[in-house]
């Protein structure tokens, strides 16, 4: 209960302070006043990609072949730069790279 309260308080402070700073510094208005609006609009797709990627890894570890979606169907970061990175074919910021 108290953990949830702390999370909500931090979220409200993040939105209030971030919106105020963005409005004062750039004169943003409307949806653009939300701090890191690009990340928050892409977040649901990033979560879905993470779930799909995890399913592919688990299926691969169990010897199954997944027909639902492959690595090429992952949209990746905000600019889609993760495509193929898990197979060692490049990638961008935040991409999974072979060690």
PDB file of C-alpha atoms in Angstrom:
ATOM      1  CA  UNK A   1       0.000   0.000   0.000  1.00  0.00           C
ATOM      2  CA  UNK A   2       2.693   2.477   0.917  1.00  0.00           C
ATOM      3  CA  UNK A   3       4.855   1.383  -2.040  1.00  0.00           C
ATOM      4  CA  UNK A   4       2.013   2.114  -4.440  1.00  0.00           C
ATOM      5  CA  UNK A   5       1.482   5.476  -2.774  1.00  0.00           C
ATOM      6  CA  UNK A   6       5.172   6.351  -3.219  1.00  0.00           C
ATOM      7  CA  UNK A   7       5.095   5.302  -6.890  1.00  0.00           C
ATOM      8  CA  UNK A   8       2.010   7.422  -7.565  1.00  0.00           C
ATOM      9  CA  UNK A   9       3.540  10.414  -5.774  1.00  0.00           C
ATOM     10  CA  UNK A  10       6.756  10.127  -7.790  1.00  0.00           C
ATOM     11  CA  UNK A  11       4.735   9.808 -11.019  1.00  0.00           C
ATOM     12  CA  UNK A  12       2.758  12.956 -10.212  1.00  0.00           C
ATOM     13  CA  UNK A  13       5.936  14.864  -9.309  1.00  0.00           C
ATOM     14  CA  UNK A  14       7.628  13.609 -12.530  1.00  0.00           C
ATOM     15  CA  UNK A  15       4.700  14.795 -14.650  1.00  0.00           C
ATOM     16  CA  UNK A  16       4.251  18.107 -12.848  1.00  0.00           C
ATOM     17  CA  UNK A  17       7.907  19.127 -12.733  1.00  0.00           C
ATOM     18  CA  UNK A  18       8.690  17.755 -16.194  1.00  0.00           C
ATOM     19  CA  UNK A  19       5.702  19.499 -17.744  1.00  0.00           C
ATOM     20  CA  UNK A  20       6.543  22.770 -16.028  1.00  0.00           C
ATOM     21  CA  UNK A  21      10.181  22.652 -17.143  1.00  0.00           C
ATOM     22  CA  UNK A  22       9.280  21.708 -20.714  1.00  0.00           C
ATOM     23  CA  UNK A  23       6.663  24.478 -20.879  1.00  0.00           C
ATOM     24  CA  UNK A  24       9.071  27.083 -19.485  1.00  0.00           C
ATOM     25  CA  UNK A  25      12.095  26.034 -21.553  1.00  0.00           C
ATOM     26  CA  UNK A  26      10.498  25.316 -24.925  1.00  0.00           C
ATOM     27  CA  UNK A  27       7.028  26.827 -24.706  1.00  0.00           C
ATOM     28  CA  UNK A  28       5.503  23.437 -25.460  1.00  0.00           C
ATOM     29  CA  UNK A  29       1.749  23.036 -25.326  1.00  0.00           C
ATOM     30  CA  UNK A  30      -0.793  20.243 -25.565  1.00  0.00           C
ATOM     31  CA  UNK A  31       0.549  16.693 -25.765  1.00  0.00           C
ATOM     32  CA  UNK A  32       4.111  17.961 -26.292  1.00  0.00           C
ATOM     33  CA  UNK A  33       4.272  19.240 -22.706  1.00  0.00           C
ATOM     34  CA  UNK A  34       4.400  15.650 -21.397  1.00  0.00           C
ATOM     35  CA  UNK A  35       8.001  14.774 -20.451  1.00  0.00           C
ATOM     36  CA  UNK A  36       9.560  12.239 -22.843  1.00  0.00           C
ATOM     37  CA  UNK A  37       6.345  12.001 -24.860  1.00  0.00           C
ATOM     38  CA  UNK A  38       8.100  10.020 -27.619  1.00  0.00           C
ATOM     39  CA  UNK A  39       9.085   7.278 -25.214  1.00  0.00           C
ATOM     40  CA  UNK A  40       5.637   7.057 -23.611  1.00  0.00           C
ATOM     41  CA  UNK A  41       3.867   6.801 -26.970  1.00  0.00           C
ATOM     42  CA  UNK A  42       6.224   4.006 -28.085  1.00  0.00           C
ATOM     43  CA  UNK A  43       6.252   2.185 -24.728  1.00  0.00           C
ATOM     44  CA  UNK A  44       3.336  -0.207 -25.390  1.00  0.00           C
ATOM     45  CA  UNK A  45       4.975  -1.459 -28.601  1.00  0.00           C
ATOM     46  CA  UNK A  46       8.323  -1.817 -26.834  1.00  0.00           C
ATOM     47  CA  UNK A  47       6.675  -3.970 -24.154  1.00  0.00           C
ATOM     48  CA  UNK A  48       5.017  -6.138 -26.817  1.00  0.00           C
ATOM     49  CA  UNK A  49       8.384  -6.540 -28.558  1.00  0.00           C
ATOM     50  CA  UNK A  50       9.960  -7.584 -25.254  1.00  0.00           C
ATOM     51  CA  UNK A  51       7.283 -10.207 -24.700  1.00  0.00           C
ATOM     52  CA  UNK A  52       7.676 -11.513 -28.257  1.00  0.00           C
ATOM     53  CA  UNK A  53      11.464 -11.583 -27.923  1.00  0.00           C
ATOM     54  CA  UNK A  54      11.205 -13.486 -24.634  1.00  0.00           C
ATOM     55  CA  UNK A  55       8.830 -16.004 -26.197  1.00  0.00           C
ATOM     56  CA  UNK A  56      11.258 -16.516 -29.093  1.00  0.00           C
ATOM     57  CA  UNK A  57      14.150 -17.077 -26.683  1.00  0.00           C
ATOM     58  CA  UNK A  58      12.155 -19.525 -24.547  1.00  0.00           C
ATOM     59  CA  UNK A  59      10.891 -21.403 -27.593  1.00  0.00           C
ATOM     60  CA  UNK A  60      14.445 -21.589 -28.944  1.00  0.00           C
ATOM     61  CA  UNK A  61      15.766 -22.905 -25.637  1.00  0.00           C
ATOM     62  CA  UNK A  62      13.065 -25.582 -25.615  1.00  0.00           C
ATOM     63  CA  UNK A  63      13.794 -26.587 -29.211  1.00  0.00           C
ATOM     64  CA  UNK A  64      10.509 -25.273 -30.613  1.00  0.00           C
ATOM     65  CA  UNK A  65      10.197 -23.110 -33.686  1.00  0.00           C
ATOM     66  CA  UNK A  66       7.858 -20.176 -33.318  1.00  0.00           C
ATOM     67  CA  UNK A  67       5.687 -19.348 -36.313  1.00  0.00           C
ATOM     68  CA  UNK A  68       3.893 -16.356 -34.760  1.00  0.00           C
ATOM     69  CA  UNK A  69       6.524 -13.648 -35.168  1.00  0.00           C
ATOM     70  CA  UNK A  70      10.224 -13.739 -35.845  1.00  0.00           C
ATOM     71  CA  UNK A  71      13.141 -11.507 -34.960  1.00  0.00           C
ATOM     72  CA  UNK A  72      12.555  -9.430 -38.093  1.00  0.00           C
ATOM     73  CA  UNK A  73       9.072  -8.480 -36.841  1.00  0.00           C
ATOM     74  CA  UNK A  74      10.407  -6.739 -33.719  1.00  0.00           C
ATOM     75  CA  UNK A  75      10.067  -2.981 -34.105  1.00  0.00           C
ATOM     76  CA  UNK A  76      12.902  -2.207 -31.707  1.00  0.00           C
ATOM     77  CA  UNK A  77      13.675   1.195 -30.279  1.00  0.00           C
ATOM     78  CA  UNK A  78      12.058   4.493 -31.103  1.00  0.00           C
ATOM     79  CA  UNK A  79      13.582   4.394 -34.578  1.00  0.00           C
ATOM     80  CA  UNK A  80      13.347   0.611 -35.097  1.00  0.00           C
ATOM     81  CA  UNK A  81      17.135   0.236 -34.886  1.00  0.00           C
ATOM     82  CA  UNK A  82      17.114  -3.143 -33.120  1.00  0.00           C
ATOM     83  CA  UNK A  83      16.121  -5.158 -36.214  1.00  0.00           C
ATOM     84  CA  UNK A  84      18.441  -8.115 -36.627  1.00  0.00           C
ATOM     85  CA  UNK A  85      20.679  -7.052 -33.744  1.00  0.00           C
ATOM     86  CA  UNK A  86      19.864 -10.205 -31.793  1.00  0.00           C
ATOM     87  CA  UNK A  87      21.337 -12.221 -34.639  1.00  0.00           C
ATOM     88  CA  UNK A  88      24.577 -10.247 -34.650  1.00  0.00           C
ATOM     89  CA  UNK A  89      23.729  -8.134 -37.706  1.00  0.00           C
ATOM     90  CA  UNK A  90      24.162  -4.681 -36.230  1.00  0.00           C
ATOM     91  CA  UNK A  91      21.733  -2.629 -34.225  1.00  0.00           C
ATOM     92  CA  UNK A  92      21.612   0.759 -32.643  1.00  0.00           C
ATOM     93  CA  UNK A  93      21.273   2.356 -29.270  1.00  0.00           C
ATOM     94  CA  UNK A  94      19.839  -0.120 -26.798  1.00  0.00           C
ATOM     95  CA  UNK A  95      20.194  -3.060 -29.171  1.00  0.00           C
ATOM     96  CA  UNK A  96      20.957  -6.533 -27.907  1.00  0.00           C
ATOM     97  CA  UNK A  97      24.425  -7.407 -29.107  1.00  0.00           C
ATOM     98  CA  UNK A  98      26.325 -10.663 -29.068  1.00  0.00           C
ATOM     99  CA  UNK A  99      29.052 -10.860 -26.440  1.00  0.00           C
TER     100      UNK A  99
END
